[in-house]
PDB file of C-alpha atoms in Angstrom:
ATOM      1  CA  UNK A   1     107.073  71.517 161.504  1.00 73.00           C
ATOM      2  CA  UNK A   2     103.674  73.071 160.978  1.00 77.00           C
ATOM      3  CA  UNK A   3     102.256  72.115 157.635  1.00 88.00           C
ATOM      4  CA  UNK A   4      99.215  71.324 155.566  1.00 94.00           C
ATOM      5  CA  UNK A   5      99.506  68.460 153.106  1.00 95.00           C
ATOM      6  CA  UNK A   6      97.166  67.945 150.184  1.00 97.00           C
ATOM      7  CA  UNK A   7      96.770  64.625 148.414  1.00 97.00           C
ATOM      8  CA  UNK A   8      94.553  62.938 145.847  1.00 97.00           C
ATOM      9  CA  UNK A   9      95.526  64.854 142.743  1.00 97.00           C
ATOM     10  CA  UNK A  10      96.253  63.188 139.439  1.00 97.00           C
ATOM     11  CA  UNK A  11      95.162  62.717 135.855  1.00 98.00           C
ATOM     12  CA  UNK A  12      91.462  62.243 135.199  1.00 97.00           C
ATOM     13  CA  UNK A  13      89.351  62.257 132.053  1.00 97.00           C
ATOM     14  CA  UNK A  14      86.715  64.933 131.430  1.00 97.00           C
ATOM     15  CA  UNK A  15      83.521  63.987 133.208  1.00 98.00           C
ATOM     16  CA  UNK A  16      85.419  62.006 135.808  1.00 98.00           C
ATOM     17  CA  UNK A  17      85.702  62.408 139.559  1.00 98.00           C
ATOM     18  CA  UNK A  18      88.480  62.934 142.061  1.00 98.00           C
ATOM     19  CA  UNK A  19      88.604  63.415 145.820  1.00 98.00           C
ATOM     20  CA  UNK A  20      91.223  65.685 147.342  1.00 98.00           C
ATOM     21  CA  UNK A  21      92.270  65.522 150.971  1.00 98.00           C
ATOM     22  CA  UNK A  22      94.090  67.941 153.201  1.00 96.00           C
ATOM     23  CA  UNK A  23      95.675  66.895 156.462  1.00 94.00           C
ATOM     24  CA  UNK A  24      97.764  68.833 158.900  1.00 91.00           C
ATOM     25  CA  UNK A  25     100.640  68.145 161.175  1.00 85.00           C
ATOM     26  CA  UNK A  26     101.399  70.443 164.038  1.00 85.00           C
ATOM     27  CA  UNK A  27      98.447  72.616 163.118  1.00 85.00           C
ATOM     28  CA  UNK A  28      94.928  72.479 164.470  1.00 86.00           C
ATOM     29  CA  UNK A  29      92.222  72.684 161.847  1.00 86.00           C
ATOM     30  CA  UNK A  30      89.329  71.894 164.159  1.00 85.00           C
ATOM     31  CA  UNK A  31      87.177  74.964 164.648  1.00 85.00           C
ATOM     32  CA  UNK A  32      88.998  76.966 161.985  1.00 92.00           C
ATOM     33  CA  UNK A  33      87.313  77.952 158.759  1.00 95.00           C
ATOM     34  CA  UNK A  34      89.023  76.371 155.754  1.00 96.00           C
ATOM     35  CA  UNK A  35      89.334  77.070 152.047  1.00 97.00           C
ATOM     36  CA  UNK A  36      90.253  75.406 148.801  1.00 98.00           C
ATOM     37  CA  UNK A  37      92.013  77.678 146.319  1.00 98.00           C
ATOM     38  CA  UNK A  38      93.253  76.643 142.893  1.00 98.00           C
ATOM     39  CA  UNK A  39      95.764  77.923 140.382  1.00 98.00           C
ATOM     40  CA  UNK A  40      95.705  76.877 136.756  1.00 97.00           C
ATOM     41  CA  UNK A  41      99.143  76.472 135.124  1.00 96.00           C
ATOM     42  CA  UNK A  42     100.662  79.902 134.595  1.00 95.00           C
ATOM     43  CA  UNK A  43      97.543  81.650 135.874  1.00 96.00           C
ATOM     44  CA  UNK A  44      96.394  83.449 139.004  1.00 96.00           C
ATOM     45  CA  UNK A  45      94.731  82.254 142.173  1.00 97.00           C
ATOM     46  CA  UNK A  46      91.051  81.334 142.129  1.00 97.00           C
ATOM     47  CA  UNK A  47      89.024  80.721 145.269  1.00 97.00           C
ATOM     48  CA  UNK A  48      87.033  77.471 145.055  1.00 98.00           C
ATOM     49  CA  UNK A  49      85.235  76.789 148.321  1.00 98.00           C
ATOM     50  CA  UNK A  50      84.971  77.740 152.006  1.00 97.00           C
ATOM     51  CA  UNK A  51      83.723  75.756 154.988  1.00 97.00           C
ATOM     52  CA  UNK A  52      83.043  77.018 158.497  1.00 95.00           C
ATOM     53  CA  UNK A  53      84.852  75.568 161.488  1.00 94.00           C
ATOM     54  CA  UNK A  54      81.925  73.281 162.329  1.00 94.00           C
ATOM     55  CA  UNK A  55      80.590  72.979 158.778  1.00 94.00           C
ATOM     56  CA  UNK A  56      77.901  75.476 159.737  1.00 94.00           C
ATOM     57  CA  UNK A  57      78.402  77.462 156.558  1.00 96.00           C
ATOM     58  CA  UNK A  58      79.657  76.442 153.118  1.00 97.00           C
ATOM     59  CA  UNK A  59      80.346  78.608 150.080  1.00 96.00           C
ATOM     60  CA  UNK A  60      81.289  77.680 146.526  1.00 97.00           C
ATOM     61  CA  UNK A  61      82.573  79.633 143.580  1.00 96.00           C
ATOM     62  CA  UNK A  62      80.041  79.789 140.782  1.00 95.00           C
ATOM     63  CA  UNK A  63      82.412  77.869 138.511  1.00 96.00           C
ATOM     64  CA  UNK A  64      82.256  74.729 140.689  1.00 98.00           C
ATOM     65  CA  UNK A  65      78.867  74.981 142.392  1.00 97.00           C
ATOM     66  CA  UNK A  66      76.861  71.791 141.907  1.00 97.00           C
ATOM     67  CA  UNK A  67      79.938  69.783 140.909  1.00 98.00           C
ATOM     68  CA  UNK A  68      82.276  70.094 143.908  1.00 98.00           C
ATOM     69  CA  UNK A  69      81.531  69.275 147.546  1.00 98.00           C
ATOM     70  CA  UNK A  70      83.651  70.449 150.452  1.00 98.00           C
ATOM     71  CA  UNK A  71      83.599  68.591 153.758  1.00 97.00           C
ATOM     72  CA  UNK A  72      85.669  68.183 156.895  1.00 96.00           C
ATOM     73  CA  UNK A  73      86.282  65.782 159.731  1.00 93.00           C
ATOM     74  CA  UNK A  74      87.397  67.686 162.792  1.00 91.00           C
ATOM     75  CA  UNK A  75      88.073  64.484 164.698  1.00 90.00           C
ATOM     76  CA  UNK A  76      90.630  63.554 162.053  1.00 90.00           C
ATOM     77  CA  UNK A  77      91.857  67.138 161.588  1.00 90.00           C
ATOM     78  CA  UNK A  78      91.195  66.874 157.865  1.00 92.00           C
ATOM     79  CA  UNK A  79      89.486  68.578 154.963  1.00 96.00           C
ATOM     80  CA  UNK A  80      88.196  67.120 151.684  1.00 98.00           C
ATOM     81  CA  UNK A  81      87.027  68.251 148.270  1.00 98.00           C
ATOM     82  CA  UNK A  82      84.946  65.861 146.185  1.00 98.00           C
ATOM     83  CA  UNK A  83      85.144  66.908 142.555  1.00 98.00           C
ATOM     84  CA  UNK A  84      82.656  65.477 140.063  1.00 98.00           C
ATOM     85  CA  UNK A  85      81.909  66.157 136.401  1.00 98.00           C
ATOM     86  CA  UNK A  86      85.428  67.467 135.942  1.00 98.00           C
ATOM     87  CA  UNK A  87      86.195  69.733 133.002  1.00 98.00           C
ATOM     88  CA  UNK A  88      89.384  70.701 131.214  1.00 97.00           C
ATOM     89  CA  UNK A  89      89.237  74.098 132.898  1.00 97.00           C
ATOM     90  CA  UNK A  90      89.426  72.479 136.332  1.00 98.00           C
ATOM     91  CA  UNK A  91      93.065  71.614 135.631  1.00 98.00           C
ATOM     92  CA  UNK A  92      95.056  73.358 138.347  1.00 98.00           C
ATOM     93  CA  UNK A  93      97.117  73.046 141.480  1.00 98.00           C
ATOM     94  CA  UNK A  94      94.665  72.853 144.362  1.00 98.00           C
ATOM     95  CA  UNK A  95      95.684  74.359 147.687  1.00 98.00           C
ATOM     96  CA  UNK A  96      93.995  73.943 151.031  1.00 97.00           C
ATOM     97  CA  UNK A  97      94.348  76.998 153.224  1.00 97.00           C
ATOM     98  CA  UNK A  98      93.421  77.703 156.825  1.00 95.00           C
ATOM     99  CA  UNK A  99      91.409  80.843 157.555  1.00 95.00           C
ATOM    100  CA  UNK A 100      93.189  83.014 160.086  1.00 94.00           C
ATOM    101  CA  UNK A 101      89.966  84.164 161.695  1.00 92.00           C
ATOM    102  CA  UNK A 102      90.766  87.703 160.618  1.00 94.00           C
ATOM    103  CA  UNK A 103      88.861  89.029 157.659  1.00 92.00           C
ATOM    104  CA  UNK A 104      88.669  85.820 155.610  1.00 95.00           C
ATOM    105  CA  UNK A 105      92.433  85.798 155.163  1.00 97.00           C
ATOM    106  CA  UNK A 106      94.425  82.570 154.995  1.00 96.00           C
ATOM    107  CA  UNK A 107      97.479  82.227 157.177  1.00 95.00           C
ATOM    108  CA  UNK A 108      98.539  78.655 156.434  1.00 95.00           C
ATOM    109  CA  UNK A 109      98.695  77.022 153.027  1.00 96.00           C
ATOM    110  CA  UNK A 110      99.641  73.582 151.820  1.00 96.00           C
ATOM    111  CA  UNK A 111     102.032  73.065 148.928  1.00 96.00           C
ATOM    112  CA  UNK A 112      99.208  72.030 146.625  1.00 97.00           C
ATOM    113  CA  UNK A 113      98.217  68.964 144.631  1.00 98.00           C
ATOM    114  CA  UNK A 114      97.997  68.979 140.835  1.00 98.00           C
ATOM    115  CA  UNK A 115      94.770  67.949 139.158  1.00 98.00           C
ATOM    116  CA  UNK A 116      94.955  67.411 135.409  1.00 98.00           C
ATOM    117  CA  UNK A 117      91.748  66.897 133.463  1.00 98.00           C
ATOM    118  CA  UNK A 118      92.522  65.574 130.012  1.00 96.00           C
ATOM    119  CA  UNK A 119      91.519  62.838 127.638  1.00 94.00           C
TER     120      UNK A 119
ATOM    121  CA  UNK B   1      81.105  87.567 140.145  1.00 59.00           C
ATOM    122  CA  UNK B   2      84.164  88.997 138.379  1.00 70.00           C
ATOM    123  CA  UNK B   3      87.659  88.874 139.739  1.00 88.00           C
ATOM    124  CA  UNK B   4      89.183  91.984 141.257  1.00 96.00           C
ATOM    125  CA  UNK B   5      91.258  94.091 138.856  1.00 97.00           C
ATOM    126  CA  UNK B   6      95.006  94.420 139.339  1.00 97.00           C
ATOM    127  CA  UNK B   7      97.666  95.738 136.949  1.00 97.00           C
ATOM    128  CA  UNK B   8      99.501  92.783 135.415  1.00 96.00           C
ATOM    129  CA  UNK B   9     102.910  94.199 136.199  1.00 97.00           C
ATOM    130  CA  UNK B  10     104.748  96.700 138.351  1.00 98.00           C
ATOM    131  CA  UNK B  11     108.402  97.501 138.823  1.00 97.00           C
ATOM    132  CA  UNK B  12     110.827  99.546 140.824  1.00 97.00           C
ATOM    133  CA  UNK B  13     114.494  99.844 141.668  1.00 97.00           C
ATOM    134  CA  UNK B  14     115.975  98.695 144.971  1.00 97.00           C
ATOM    135  CA  UNK B  15     115.126 101.146 147.713  1.00 97.00           C
ATOM    136  CA  UNK B  16     112.197 102.670 145.856  1.00 97.00           C
ATOM    137  CA  UNK B  17     108.522 102.314 146.657  1.00 98.00           C
ATOM    138  CA  UNK B  18     105.873 100.760 144.477  1.00 98.00           C
ATOM    139  CA  UNK B  19     102.098 100.652 144.866  1.00 98.00           C
ATOM    140  CA  UNK B  20      99.819  97.970 143.451  1.00 98.00           C
ATOM    141  CA  UNK B  21      96.121  98.691 143.087  1.00 98.00           C
ATOM    142  CA  UNK B  22      93.189  96.317 143.419  1.00 98.00           C
ATOM    143  CA  UNK B  23      89.839  97.529 142.136  1.00 98.00           C
ATOM    144  CA  UNK B  24      86.575  95.898 143.013  1.00 97.00           C
ATOM    145  CA  UNK B  25      83.019  97.087 143.443  1.00 96.00           C
ATOM    146  CA  UNK B  26      80.688  98.334 146.144  1.00 96.00           C
ATOM    147  CA  UNK B  27      79.727  94.689 146.748  1.00 95.00           C
ATOM    148  CA  UNK B  28      83.188  93.532 147.748  1.00 96.00           C
ATOM    149  CA  UNK B  29      86.176  95.837 148.322  1.00 97.00           C
ATOM    150  CA  UNK B  30      83.957  98.858 148.889  1.00 97.00           C
ATOM    151  CA  UNK B  31      81.609  97.100 151.271  1.00 97.00           C
ATOM    152  CA  UNK B  32      83.882  95.087 153.544  1.00 97.00           C
ATOM    153  CA  UNK B  33      87.178  95.793 155.285  1.00 97.00           C
ATOM    154  CA  UNK B  34      88.152  92.227 154.489  1.00 98.00           C
ATOM    155  CA  UNK B  35      90.877  92.799 151.908  1.00 98.00           C
ATOM    156  CA  UNK B  36      93.972  90.627 152.065  1.00 98.00           C
ATOM    157  CA  UNK B  37      97.188  90.566 150.074  1.00 98.00           C
ATOM    158  CA  UNK B  38      99.340  87.554 149.275  1.00 98.00           C
ATOM    159  CA  UNK B  39     102.889  87.219 147.981  1.00 98.00           C
ATOM    160  CA  UNK B  40     103.767  84.213 145.842  1.00 98.00           C
ATOM    161  CA  UNK B  41     107.234  83.278 144.655  1.00 98.00           C
ATOM    162  CA  UNK B  42     107.561  80.880 141.694  1.00 96.00           C
ATOM    163  CA  UNK B  43     106.716  77.320 142.599  1.00 95.00           C
ATOM    164  CA  UNK B  44     105.723  78.270 146.135  1.00 96.00           C
ATOM    165  CA  UNK B  45     102.455  78.542 148.008  1.00 97.00           C
ATOM    166  CA  UNK B  46     101.034  82.033 148.595  1.00 98.00           C
ATOM    167  CA  UNK B  47     102.023  83.862 151.763  1.00 98.00           C
ATOM    168  CA  UNK B  48      99.720  86.222 153.638  1.00 98.00           C
ATOM    169  CA  UNK B  49     101.252  89.690 153.966  1.00 98.00           C
ATOM    170  CA  UNK B  50      98.250  91.949 154.693  1.00 98.00           C
ATOM    171  CA  UNK B  51      94.830  91.197 156.172  1.00 98.00           C
ATOM    172  CA  UNK B  52      91.817  93.377 156.956  1.00 98.00           C
ATOM    173  CA  UNK B  53      93.034  96.066 154.533  1.00 97.00           C
ATOM    174  CA  UNK B  54      96.094  97.246 156.466  1.00 98.00           C
ATOM    175  CA  UNK B  55      97.062  94.763 159.165  1.00 98.00           C
ATOM    176  CA  UNK B  56     100.348  92.863 158.968  1.00 98.00           C
ATOM    177  CA  UNK B  57     100.773  89.325 160.280  1.00 97.00           C
ATOM    178  CA  UNK B  58     103.591  88.729 162.687  1.00 95.00           C
ATOM    179  CA  UNK B  59     106.898  88.455 160.866  1.00 96.00           C
ATOM    180  CA  UNK B  60     105.933  90.497 157.811  1.00 97.00           C
ATOM    181  CA  UNK B  61     108.244  93.520 157.435  1.00 96.00           C
ATOM    182  CA  UNK B  62     106.698  96.938 157.907  1.00 96.00           C
ATOM    183  CA  UNK B  63     107.887  97.774 154.393  1.00 97.00           C
ATOM    184  CA  UNK B  64     104.580  96.236 153.336  1.00 98.00           C
ATOM    185  CA  UNK B  65     101.510  98.359 153.941  1.00 98.00           C
ATOM    186  CA  UNK B  66      97.909  98.335 152.797  1.00 98.00           C
ATOM    187  CA  UNK B  67      95.127 100.845 152.419  1.00 98.00           C
ATOM    188  CA  UNK B  68      91.707 101.275 150.879  1.00 98.00           C
ATOM    189  CA  UNK B  69      89.706 104.091 149.352  1.00 97.00           C
ATOM    190  CA  UNK B  70      86.239 103.407 148.078  1.00 97.00           C
ATOM    191  CA  UNK B  71      86.263 100.353 145.841  1.00 97.00           C
ATOM    192  CA  UNK B  72      90.050 100.288 145.438  1.00 98.00           C
ATOM    193  CA  UNK B  73      92.571  98.741 147.780  1.00 98.00           C
ATOM    194  CA  UNK B  74      96.310  99.273 147.503  1.00 98.00           C
ATOM    195  CA  UNK B  75      99.478  97.521 148.557  1.00 98.00           C
ATOM    196  CA  UNK B  76     102.617  99.604 148.951  1.00 98.00           C
ATOM    197  CA  UNK B  77     106.057  98.045 149.153  1.00 98.00           C
ATOM    198  CA  UNK B  78     108.626 100.523 150.435  1.00 97.00           C
ATOM    199  CA  UNK B  79     112.379 100.169 150.327  1.00 97.00           C
ATOM    200  CA  UNK B  80     112.212  97.550 147.600  1.00 97.00           C
ATOM    201  CA  UNK B  81     114.506  94.578 148.007  1.00 97.00           C
ATOM    202  CA  UNK B  82     115.471  91.889 145.536  1.00 97.00           C
ATOM    203  CA  UNK B  83     113.490  89.274 147.452  1.00 97.00           C
ATOM    204  CA  UNK B  84     110.294  91.283 146.970  1.00 97.00           C
ATOM    205  CA  UNK B  85     110.249  90.201 143.336  1.00 98.00           C
ATOM    206  CA  UNK B  86     107.180  87.966 143.210  1.00 98.00           C
ATOM    207  CA  UNK B  87     103.527  87.817 142.220  1.00 98.00           C
ATOM    208  CA  UNK B  88     101.081  89.681 144.434  1.00 98.00           C
ATOM    209  CA  UNK B  89      97.378  88.926 144.735  1.00 98.00           C
ATOM    210  CA  UNK B  90      94.633  90.858 146.434  1.00 98.00           C
ATOM    211  CA  UNK B  91      91.593  89.133 147.858  1.00 97.00           C
ATOM    212  CA  UNK B  92      88.252  90.329 149.191  1.00 98.00           C
ATOM    213  CA  UNK B  93      85.246  88.849 150.902  1.00 97.00           C
ATOM    214  CA  UNK B  94      82.087  89.476 148.881  1.00 95.00           C
ATOM    215  CA  UNK B  95      79.319  88.038 150.998  1.00 92.00           C
ATOM    216  CA  UNK B  96      79.167  84.219 150.557  1.00 91.00           C
ATOM    217  CA  UNK B  97      81.832  84.625 147.914  1.00 93.00           C
ATOM    218  CA  UNK B  98      85.542  85.297 147.977  1.00 96.00           C
ATOM    219  CA  UNK B  99      87.346  87.005 145.113  1.00 97.00           C
ATOM    220  CA  UNK B 100      90.957  87.178 144.052  1.00 97.00           C
ATOM    221  CA  UNK B 101      92.597  89.718 141.826  1.00 97.00           C
ATOM    222  CA  UNK B 102      94.307  88.553 138.655  1.00 97.00           C
ATOM    223  CA  UNK B 103      97.721  89.108 140.187  1.00 97.00           C
ATOM    224  CA  UNK B 104     100.550  91.589 139.673  1.00 98.00           C
ATOM    225  CA  UNK B 105     104.076  90.563 138.828  1.00 98.00           C
ATOM    226  CA  UNK B 106     106.467  92.828 140.717  1.00 98.00           C
ATOM    227  CA  UNK B 107     109.901  93.176 139.162  1.00 98.00           C
ATOM    228  CA  UNK B 108     112.805  94.658 141.082  1.00 97.00           C
ATOM    229  CA  UNK B 109     114.989  96.293 138.458  1.00 94.00           C
TER     230      UNK B 109
END
């Protein structure tokens, strides 16, 4: 079965750090642009970060710029998101999503990992 | 940059058509033909249903169609079915930035 699997979520105190990972089975990530997208409880989708297929370009949403770092390891077919200086408003389900190569759309999504920032 | 603007809700009876709008600016929706639409059922990951304004991925029924005029993109669902009840999100590239709409909850009456 083709799937993306996120891991690394959990409960963290404000100001703390967490590292999310995304791995795939049956799906090549190497060379594909990738995204992290989050969804706060009961809220809509929010794009977080984008990385080019060979890490040649990286974008961040203004809300996380300077605190989050996206990276990838094509040899391991994996994607990561290092999250530092976490805030209450970062509480959300974080999805990794593969760019389809067509107009910045995402054709494959993981099931998400929940990050809760709370004291 | 602000999120794209969608109506919070929309509804229609089975068999009817409904259109959901997505309004951006000349820096995103109006500038690029990189508008996508996603369907999300409760507790599930989003599913791509439209890319590049009006293109449908393989397997998506042709009841779903997309269009754009100026700074506003639209998703039309024709021949509404019960399983179309879900949240719908638009998305646009905005030059080193990617924006989502706030989402529209579609209710099939």
